[in-house]
mmCIF file of C-alpha atoms and ligand atoms in Angstrom:
data_model
loop_
_atom_site.group_PDB
_atom_site.id
_atom_site.type_symbol
_atom_site.label_atom_id
_atom_site.label_comp_id
_atom_site.label_asym_id
_atom_site.label_seq_id
_atom_site.Cartn_x
_atom_site.Cartn_y
_atom_site.Cartn_z
ATOM 1 C CA UNK E 1 105.569 71.355 76.498
ATOM 2 C CA UNK E 2 105.580 67.516 76.430
ATOM 3 C CA UNK E 3 106.565 67.184 80.123
ATOM 4 C CA UNK E 4 104.130 64.417 81.003
ATOM 5 C CA UNK E 5 104.836 62.451 77.826
ATOM 6 C CA UNK E 6 108.521 62.834 78.463
ATOM 7 C CA UNK E 7 108.139 61.525 82.033
ATOM 8 C CA UNK E 8 106.141 58.533 80.885
ATOM 9 C CA UNK E 9 108.560 57.564 78.139
ATOM 10 C CA UNK E 10 111.515 58.191 80.423
ATOM 11 C CA UNK E 11 110.184 55.502 82.777
ATOM 12 C CA UNK E 12 109.677 52.969 79.981
ATOM 13 C CA UNK E 13 113.140 53.477 78.526
ATOM 14 C CA UNK E 14 114.881 53.471 81.883
ATOM 15 C CA UNK E 15 113.564 49.970 82.501
ATOM 16 C CA UNK E 16 114.515 48.893 79.002
ATOM 17 C CA UNK E 17 118.084 50.196 79.125
ATOM 18 C CA UNK E 18 118.686 48.587 82.537
ATOM 19 C CA UNK E 19 117.670 45.204 81.246
ATOM 20 C CA UNK E 20 120.775 44.095 79.301
ATOM 21 C CA UNK E 21 119.755 41.443 76.781
ATOM 22 C CA UNK E 22 116.401 42.013 75.140
ATOM 23 C CA UNK E 23 113.959 39.615 73.545
ATOM 24 C CA UNK E 24 111.386 40.509 70.926
ATOM 25 C CA UNK E 25 108.814 40.117 73.690
ATOM 26 C CA UNK E 26 110.581 42.734 75.872
ATOM 27 C CA UNK E 27 110.448 45.188 72.982
ATOM 28 C CA UNK E 28 106.773 44.420 72.444
ATOM 29 C CA UNK E 29 105.937 45.071 76.085
ATOM 30 C CA UNK E 30 107.856 48.356 76.042
ATOM 31 C CA UNK E 31 106.175 49.445 72.831
ATOM 32 C CA UNK E 32 102.783 48.713 74.326
ATOM 33 C CA UNK E 33 103.631 51.215 77.058
ATOM 34 C CA UNK E 34 104.900 53.715 74.481
ATOM 35 C CA UNK E 35 101.625 53.298 72.624
ATOM 36 C CA UNK E 36 99.597 54.066 75.757
ATOM 37 C CA UNK E 37 101.791 57.068 76.590
ATOM 38 C CA UNK E 38 101.333 58.543 73.106
ATOM 39 C CA UNK E 39 97.580 57.986 73.151
ATOM 40 C CA UNK E 40 97.347 59.620 76.562
ATOM 41 C CA UNK E 41 99.252 62.580 75.129
ATOM 42 C CA UNK E 42 96.398 62.810 72.598
ATOM 43 C CA UNK E 43 98.400 61.744 69.553
ATOM 44 C CA UNK E 44 95.905 60.411 67.022
ATOM 45 C CA UNK E 45 95.402 56.647 66.850
ATOM 46 C CA UNK E 46 96.464 56.092 63.204
ATOM 47 C CA UNK E 47 99.647 58.079 63.829
ATOM 48 C CA UNK E 48 100.415 56.067 66.965
ATOM 49 C CA UNK E 49 99.772 52.750 65.202
ATOM 50 C CA UNK E 50 102.053 53.609 62.326
ATOM 51 C CA UNK E 51 104.768 54.870 64.645
ATOM 52 C CA UNK E 52 104.721 51.824 66.918
ATOM 53 C CA UNK E 53 104.728 49.461 63.960
ATOM 54 C CA UNK E 54 107.767 51.118 62.412
ATOM 55 C CA UNK E 55 109.712 51.126 65.665
ATOM 56 C CA UNK E 56 108.801 47.521 66.416
ATOM 57 C CA UNK E 57 109.979 46.261 63.028
ATOM 58 C CA UNK E 58 113.334 47.993 63.414
ATOM 59 C CA UNK E 59 113.771 47.255 67.112
ATOM 60 C CA UNK E 60 113.181 43.531 66.912
ATOM 61 C CA UNK E 61 115.860 43.028 64.247
ATOM 62 C CA UNK E 62 118.717 40.711 65.247
ATOM 63 C CA UNK E 63 121.188 43.593 65.171
ATOM 64 C CA UNK E 64 119.336 45.270 67.987
ATOM 65 C CA UNK E 65 118.482 42.363 70.254
ATOM 66 C CA UNK E 66 122.004 40.916 69.922
ATOM 67 C CA UNK E 67 123.809 44.228 70.356
ATOM 68 C CA UNK E 68 125.749 45.147 73.511
ATOM 69 C CA UNK E 69 123.262 47.802 74.612
ATOM 70 C CA UNK E 70 119.951 46.848 73.023
ATOM 71 C CA UNK E 71 117.895 49.212 75.213
ATOM 72 C CA UNK E 72 119.870 52.180 74.014
ATOM 73 C CA UNK E 73 119.458 51.057 70.417
ATOM 74 C CA UNK E 74 115.695 50.962 70.877
ATOM 75 C CA UNK E 75 115.747 54.487 72.305
ATOM 76 C CA UNK E 76 117.747 55.621 69.290
ATOM 77 C CA UNK E 77 115.233 54.026 66.923
ATOM 78 C CA UNK E 78 112.367 55.763 68.744
ATOM 79 C CA UNK E 79 114.275 59.040 68.534
ATOM 80 C CA UNK E 80 114.909 58.695 64.811
ATOM 81 C CA UNK E 81 111.293 57.760 64.105
ATOM 82 C CA UNK E 82 110.080 60.741 66.130
ATOM 83 C CA UNK E 83 112.299 63.029 64.076
ATOM 84 C CA UNK E 84 111.023 61.445 60.842
ATOM 85 C CA UNK E 85 107.441 61.921 62.039
ATOM 86 C CA UNK E 86 107.923 65.603 62.917
ATOM 87 C CA UNK E 87 110.409 66.825 60.359
ATOM 88 C CA UNK E 88 109.386 69.283 57.712
ATOM 89 C CA UNK E 89 111.590 71.662 55.865
ATOM 90 C CA UNK E 90 113.739 73.958 57.930
ATOM 91 C CA UNK E 91 111.503 76.416 59.849
ATOM 92 C CA UNK E 92 114.169 79.061 59.377
ATOM 93 C CA UNK E 93 113.160 79.061 55.691
ATOM 94 C CA UNK E 94 110.106 81.110 56.615
ATOM 95 C CA UNK E 95 112.421 83.816 57.788
ATOM 96 C CA UNK E 96 114.629 83.786 54.717
ATOM 97 C CA UNK E 97 113.046 86.484 52.660
ATOM 98 C CA UNK E 98 114.065 86.668 49.051
ATOM 99 C CA UNK E 99 112.440 88.806 46.401
ATOM 100 C CA UNK E 100 111.171 91.614 48.656
ATOM 101 C CA UNK E 101 108.570 92.624 49.562
ATOM 102 C CA UNK E 102 107.495 89.095 50.523
ATOM 103 C CA UNK E 103 103.885 88.608 51.653
ATOM 104 C CA UNK E 104 103.159 86.297 54.564
ATOM 105 C CA UNK E 105 99.510 85.419 55.054
ATOM 106 C CA UNK E 106 98.370 84.593 58.578
ATOM 107 C CA UNK E 107 95.166 82.567 58.737
ATOM 108 C CA UNK E 108 93.158 80.787 61.412
ATOM 109 C CA UNK E 109 90.082 80.817 63.579
ATOM 110 C CA UNK E 110 89.250 83.685 65.901
ATOM 111 C CA UNK E 111 90.905 83.434 69.294
ATOM 112 C CA UNK E 112 93.594 81.040 68.108
ATOM 113 C CA UNK E 113 96.295 83.628 68.653
ATOM 114 C CA UNK E 114 96.647 84.933 65.109
ATOM 115 C CA UNK E 115 97.151 88.618 65.868
ATOM 116 C CA UNK E 116 99.565 87.915 68.708
ATOM 117 C CA UNK E 117 101.534 85.507 66.509
ATOM 118 C CA UNK E 118 101.627 88.002 63.626
ATOM 119 C CA UNK E 119 103.277 90.524 65.926
ATOM 120 C CA UNK E 120 105.623 87.919 67.439
ATOM 121 C CA UNK E 121 106.750 86.865 63.977
ATOM 122 C CA UNK E 122 107.166 90.487 62.864
ATOM 123 C CA UNK E 123 109.314 91.143 65.911
ATOM 124 C CA UNK E 124 111.443 88.128 65.194
ATOM 125 C CA UNK E 125 111.931 89.108 61.550
ATOM 126 C CA UNK E 126 112.911 92.593 62.636
ATOM 127 C CA UNK E 127 115.167 91.759 65.577
ATOM 128 C CA UNK E 128 116.859 88.573 64.454
ATOM 129 C CA UNK E 129 116.718 88.761 60.694
ATOM 130 C CA UNK E 130 117.112 92.533 60.516
ATOM 131 C CA UNK E 131 114.220 92.822 58.085
ATOM 132 C CA UNK E 132 112.042 95.856 57.455
ATOM 133 C CA UNK E 133 108.570 94.641 58.298
ATOM 134 C CA UNK E 134 105.079 95.984 57.674
ATOM 135 C CA UNK E 135 101.950 94.516 59.258
ATOM 136 C CA UNK E 136 98.346 94.963 58.185
ATOM 137 C CA UNK E 137 95.116 93.773 59.754
ATOM 138 C CA UNK E 138 92.436 92.618 57.337
ATOM 139 C CA UNK E 139 89.865 92.059 60.072
ATOM 140 C CA UNK E 140 87.216 94.443 58.758
ATOM 141 C CA UNK E 141 84.624 92.869 61.048
ATOM 142 C CA UNK E 142 86.407 93.676 64.289
ATOM 143 C CA UNK E 143 87.847 97.174 64.553
ATOM 144 C CA UNK E 144 89.228 96.176 67.947
ATOM 145 C CA UNK E 145 91.394 93.534 66.267
ATOM 146 C CA UNK E 146 92.803 96.173 63.909
ATOM 147 C CA UNK E 147 93.546 98.413 66.874
ATOM 148 C CA UNK E 148 95.175 95.537 68.704
ATOM 149 C CA UNK E 149 97.638 94.937 65.872
ATOM 150 C CA UNK E 150 98.453 98.664 65.756
ATOM 151 C CA UNK E 151 99.101 98.671 69.512
ATOM 152 C CA UNK E 152 101.353 95.626 69.266
ATOM 153 C CA UNK E 153 103.136 97.277 66.328
ATOM 154 C CA UNK E 154 103.945 100.316 68.436
ATOM 155 C CA UNK E 155 105.078 98.079 71.272
ATOM 156 C CA UNK E 156 107.550 96.131 69.123
ATOM 157 C CA UNK E 157 108.543 99.030 66.880
ATOM 158 C CA UNK E 158 107.069 97.581 63.669
ATOM 159 C CA UNK E 159 105.008 99.684 61.255
ATOM 160 C CA UNK E 160 101.373 98.872 60.656
ATOM 161 C CA UNK E 161 99.387 99.923 57.627
ATOM 162 C CA UNK E 162 97.180 102.925 58.522
ATOM 163 C CA UNK E 163 93.564 101.907 59.049
ATOM 164 C CA UNK E 164 91.119 103.212 56.434
ATOM 165 C CA UNK E 165 87.451 102.651 57.235
ATOM 166 C CA UNK E 166 85.218 101.004 54.637
ATOM 167 C CA UNK E 167 87.814 99.007 52.700
ATOM 168 C CA UNK E 168 87.405 95.323 51.863
ATOM 169 C CA UNK E 169 89.996 92.760 52.958
ATOM 170 C CA UNK E 170 91.321 92.501 49.395
ATOM 171 C CA UNK E 171 91.615 96.281 49.117
ATOM 172 C CA UNK E 172 93.611 96.414 52.339
ATOM 173 C CA UNK E 173 95.849 93.590 51.128
ATOM 174 C CA UNK E 174 96.537 95.420 47.874
ATOM 175 C CA UNK E 175 97.264 98.632 49.723
ATOM 176 C CA UNK E 176 99.673 96.748 51.996
ATOM 177 C CA UNK E 177 101.431 95.317 48.945
ATOM 178 C CA UNK E 178 101.779 98.748 47.386
ATOM 179 C CA UNK E 179 102.929 100.341 50.623
ATOM 180 C CA UNK E 180 105.461 97.542 51.137
ATOM 181 C CA UNK E 181 106.905 98.125 47.654
ATOM 182 C CA UNK E 182 106.948 101.899 47.852
ATOM 183 C CA UNK E 183 108.220 101.956 51.411
ATOM 184 C CA UNK E 184 111.086 99.545 50.783
ATOM 185 C CA UNK E 185 109.887 96.859 53.191
ATOM 186 C CA UNK E 186 111.354 93.350 52.996
ATOM 187 C CA UNK E 187 108.240 91.578 54.174
ATOM 188 C CA UNK E 188 104.604 92.336 54.937
ATOM 189 C CA UNK E 189 102.420 90.262 57.208
ATOM 190 C CA UNK E 190 98.689 90.101 56.559
ATOM 191 C CA UNK E 191 96.605 89.267 59.623
ATOM 192 C CA UNK E 192 93.359 87.951 58.133
ATOM 193 C CA UNK E 193 90.004 87.906 59.908
ATOM 194 C CA UNK E 194 89.087 84.824 61.885
ATOM 195 C CA UNK E 195 85.696 83.327 62.620
ATOM 196 C CA UNK E 196 84.587 81.153 65.473
ATOM 197 C CA UNK E 197 84.031 78.376 62.974
ATOM 198 C CA UNK E 198 85.167 77.639 59.475
ATOM 199 C CA UNK E 199 82.597 79.012 57.050
ATOM 200 C CA UNK E 200 82.430 79.645 53.319
ATOM 201 C CA UNK E 201 82.450 83.431 53.649
ATOM 202 C CA UNK E 202 85.695 83.364 55.648
ATOM 203 C CA UNK E 203 87.324 80.892 53.285
ATOM 204 C CA UNK E 204 86.177 82.809 50.193
ATOM 205 C CA UNK E 205 87.600 86.030 51.559
ATOM 206 C CA UNK E 206 90.946 84.476 52.437
ATOM 207 C CA UNK E 207 91.115 82.870 48.972
ATOM 208 C CA UNK E 208 90.582 86.293 47.365
ATOM 209 C CA UNK E 209 93.319 87.817 49.497
ATOM 210 C CA UNK E 210 95.630 84.921 48.679
ATOM 211 C CA UNK E 211 95.017 85.394 44.948
ATOM 212 C CA UNK E 212 95.607 89.145 45.220
ATOM 213 C CA UNK E 213 99.046 88.903 46.839
ATOM 214 C CA UNK E 214 100.384 85.401 46.044
ATOM 215 C CA UNK E 215 101.870 84.793 49.515
ATOM 216 C CA UNK E 216 105.416 83.605 50.093
ATOM 217 C CA UNK E 217 104.087 81.685 53.108
ATOM 218 C CA UNK E 218 100.605 80.972 54.372
ATOM 219 C CA UNK E 219 100.828 80.186 58.057
ATOM 220 C CA UNK E 220 97.897 78.672 59.875
ATOM 221 C CA UNK E 221 97.761 79.742 63.520
ATOM 222 C CA UNK E 222 95.898 77.269 65.674
ATOM 223 C CA UNK E 223 95.398 76.719 69.395
ATOM 224 C CA UNK E 224 97.530 73.765 70.472
ATOM 225 C CA UNK E 225 95.326 73.180 73.516
ATOM 226 C CA UNK E 226 92.503 72.013 71.261
ATOM 227 C CA UNK E 227 94.413 68.804 70.498
ATOM 228 C CA UNK E 228 92.964 66.776 67.647
ATOM 229 C CA UNK E 229 90.648 69.637 66.703
ATOM 230 C CA UNK E 230 93.747 71.658 65.804
ATOM 231 C CA UNK E 231 94.740 68.930 63.372
ATOM 232 C CA UNK E 232 91.250 68.877 61.810
ATOM 233 C CA UNK E 233 91.241 72.670 61.465
ATOM 234 C CA UNK E 234 94.641 72.517 59.761
ATOM 235 C CA UNK E 235 93.391 69.890 57.339
ATOM 236 C CA UNK E 236 90.398 71.989 56.421
ATOM 237 C CA UNK E 237 92.348 75.217 55.938
ATOM 238 C CA UNK E 238 94.866 73.358 53.816
ATOM 239 C CA UNK E 239 92.144 71.852 51.624
ATOM 240 C CA UNK E 240 90.469 75.209 51.067
ATOM 241 C CA UNK E 241 93.358 77.661 51.034
ATOM 242 C CA UNK E 242 96.587 75.706 50.958
ATOM 243 C CA UNK E 243 98.824 76.369 53.942
ATOM 244 C CA UNK E 244 102.601 76.129 53.898
ATOM 245 C CA UNK E 245 103.054 75.630 57.619
ATOM 246 C CA UNK E 246 101.422 75.680 61.030
ATOM 247 C CA UNK E 247 101.979 77.703 64.176
ATOM 248 C CA UNK E 248 100.680 75.984 67.314
ATOM 249 C CA UNK E 249 99.915 78.455 70.090
ATOM 250 C CA UNK E 250 99.439 78.013 73.844
ATOM 251 C CA UNK E 251 102.000 75.252 74.001
ATOM 252 C CA UNK E 252 102.966 76.769 77.355
ATOM 253 C CA UNK E 253 99.599 75.558 78.686
ATOM 254 C CA UNK E 254 98.909 72.177 80.210
ATOM 255 C CA UNK E 255 98.028 70.587 76.885
ATOM 256 C CA UNK E 256 99.206 67.074 76.272
ATOM 257 C CA UNK E 257 101.043 68.035 73.106
ATOM 258 C CA UNK E 258 99.521 65.404 70.856
ATOM 259 C CA UNK E 259 98.444 67.931 68.231
ATOM 260 C CA UNK E 260 102.071 68.806 67.669
ATOM 261 C CA UNK E 261 102.980 65.172 67.215
ATOM 262 C CA UNK E 262 100.064 64.300 64.921
ATOM 263 C CA UNK E 263 100.115 67.435 62.761
ATOM 264 C CA UNK E 264 102.800 66.568 60.250
ATOM 265 C CA UNK E 265 101.879 62.904 59.883
ATOM 266 C CA UNK E 266 98.159 63.648 59.460
ATOM 267 C CA UNK E 267 98.163 66.803 57.343
ATOM 268 C CA UNK E 268 101.586 66.666 55.689
ATOM 269 C CA UNK E 269 102.142 70.217 56.934
ATOM 270 C CA UNK E 270 105.133 71.040 59.100
ATOM 271 C CA UNK E 271 104.833 72.970 62.333
ATOM 272 C CA UNK E 272 107.019 76.020 61.829
ATOM 273 C CA UNK E 273 106.682 77.728 65.200
ATOM 274 C CA UNK E 274 105.143 77.191 68.605
ATOM 275 C CA UNK E 275 103.736 79.932 70.809
ATOM 276 C CA UNK E 276 104.870 79.594 74.400
ATOM 277 C CA UNK E 277 103.177 82.536 76.102
ATOM 278 C CA UNK E 278 101.525 85.892 75.622
ATOM 279 C CA UNK E 279 104.717 87.923 75.534
ATOM 280 C CA UNK E 280 106.155 89.098 72.248
ATOM 281 C CA UNK E 281 109.298 86.968 72.563
ATOM 282 C CA UNK E 282 107.376 83.749 73.326
ATOM 283 C CA UNK E 283 107.732 82.189 69.879
ATOM 284 C CA UNK E 284 110.070 79.294 69.130
ATOM 285 C CA UNK E 285 110.929 77.558 65.900
ATOM 286 C CA UNK E 286 109.836 73.928 65.864
ATOM 287 C CA UNK E 287 112.855 71.813 65.052
ATOM 288 C CA UNK E 288 112.267 68.084 64.914
ATOM 289 C CA UNK E 289 115.641 67.086 66.391
ATOM 290 C CA UNK E 290 115.323 69.410 69.343
ATOM 291 C CA UNK E 291 111.706 68.444 70.010
ATOM 292 C CA UNK E 292 112.498 64.709 69.850
ATOM 293 C CA UNK E 293 115.386 65.332 72.248
ATOM 294 C CA UNK E 294 113.092 67.178 74.616
ATOM 295 C CA UNK E 295 110.495 64.394 74.553
ATOM 296 C CA UNK E 296 113.038 61.655 75.159
ATOM 297 C CA UNK E 297 114.818 63.662 77.865
HETATM 298 P P1 GDP K 301 93.188 85.932 67.326
HETATM 299 O O1 GDP K 301 91.736 86.164 67.522
HETATM 300 O O2 GDP K 301 93.439 84.618 66.658
HETATM 301 O O3 GDP K 301 93.903 87.050 66.636
HETATM 302 O O4 GDP K 301 93.817 85.772 68.783
HETATM 303 P P2 GDP K 301 94.718 86.758 69.643
HETATM 304 O O5 GDP K 301 96.055 86.949 69.027
HETATM 305 O O6 GDP K 301 93.934 87.989 69.947
HETATM 306 O O7 GDP K 301 94.966 85.883 70.943
HETATM 307 C C1 GDP K 301 93.911 85.520 71.824
HETATM 308 C C2 GDP K 301 94.487 85.397 73.244
HETATM 309 O O8 GDP K 301 95.426 84.321 73.291
HETATM 310 C C3 GDP K 301 95.253 86.617 73.712
HETATM 311 O O9 GDP K 301 94.928 86.870 75.051
HETATM 312 C C4 GDP K 301 96.717 86.218 73.569
HETATM 313 O O10 GDP K 301 97.548 86.908 74.484
HETATM 314 C C5 GDP K 301 96.646 84.747 73.863
HETATM 315 N N1 GDP K 301 97.764 83.979 73.262
HETATM 316 C C6 GDP K 301 98.181 83.979 71.974
HETATM 317 N N2 GDP K 301 99.218 83.125 71.801
HETATM 318 C C7 GDP K 301 99.471 82.582 73.014
HETATM 319 C C8 GDP K 301 100.437 81.594 73.479
HETATM 320 O O11 GDP K 301 101.270 81.052 72.748
HETATM 321 N N3 GDP K 301 100.358 81.275 74.806
HETATM 322 C C9 GDP K 301 99.439 81.848 75.646
HETATM 323 N N4 GDP K 301 99.442 81.468 76.912
HETATM 324 N N5 GDP K 301 98.533 82.742 75.229
HETATM 325 C C10 GDP K 301 98.543 83.115 73.941
#
C-alpha cells in the first residue's frame, strides 16, 4: 500500500532536507514534484490542488525558510496536512459497541469484497473485542452468496442466521434483529446484496433495510483498485443511503492508493478499515497518523 508514492516523495524530500537554506522557489519546485507524485498515485485533481496550496502557504512562511532545518519543517508540514486530509473519527469507534445488539449494515457493489469484509469484521469483533457476533446475508438474489457467508462463519467460529428460503431482505433483517436480541448477541452484521451497478432497486432495498434496523454503522465496502471510481461510488451510496464510513478492499494489490487519499476530502467520509488480502485476518484499521507515516517513510 502506497509504496510507489512513498518512494517518489522520499526522493523529493531527501533532496529538500539536504539543501540547508531554502527559498520560496525551492519549496515551489519541490511542491511541483509532490503534485505530480500525488496525481500519478491517482489522487483526484481538486484534492491535490487544495493540498499543495495549503502546504505551500505554510512552507513558504519566514519561520520555515529561516529555520535551522527548513527541509525537515516542510516534511513536517506535509505530514500534518496529510493527517488532516485523512483523519476521521477514531476507527476503533466502530468496534465500540454500546446498547447491544448493535446493527452494522454492510453495503456496496457486487464483487467489491463485502461478504469477505463482513466476516473479517465479525472475526475482529469476536477475537479482539470479545463480542458475541451474529451475521446474516440479505442477498436473496444469490443463494451462493448466502452459503459463502455461512461457510466463512463456520471457519471463523461466528454464528450466521439460518437461511430461510423465500424471505425478503427486510424480513431477514428483522429476523436477525430478533435473533440478536433473544440470543444475547452484542452485534449483528447485515451483509446486503450487491449489484454490478448502482440501481434504484438495490438502493430502495437497502433503504428499507436501513429503516427497519436503524444501523449503528453503515459501512460501504468498495474495491480500492478502482481508484477514483471508488470515490464516486462512495459519494453515490452516501447520497442515497448515508454511510458512516468506508472500507477499501484489495489495498494489497498494485493499486496506486489514490482512492484512499481522496476519499475523505471528496466525500467527507472516513476510511475505517482497509482490506489487505483474502485471508480472514487481512483487515487493518485506517489511522491517519500511521498512514501518513507510512507514506512519508
Ligand atoms: P462481494 O460480492 O462484495 O461480497 O465480494 P466477495 O466478498 O465475495 O469478494 C470477492 C473476491 O474478492 C473474493 O475472491 C475475495 O476473496 C476477494 N477479496 C475481498 N477482499 C479482498 C482484499 O482485501 N484483498 C484481496 N486481494 N482480495 C480480496
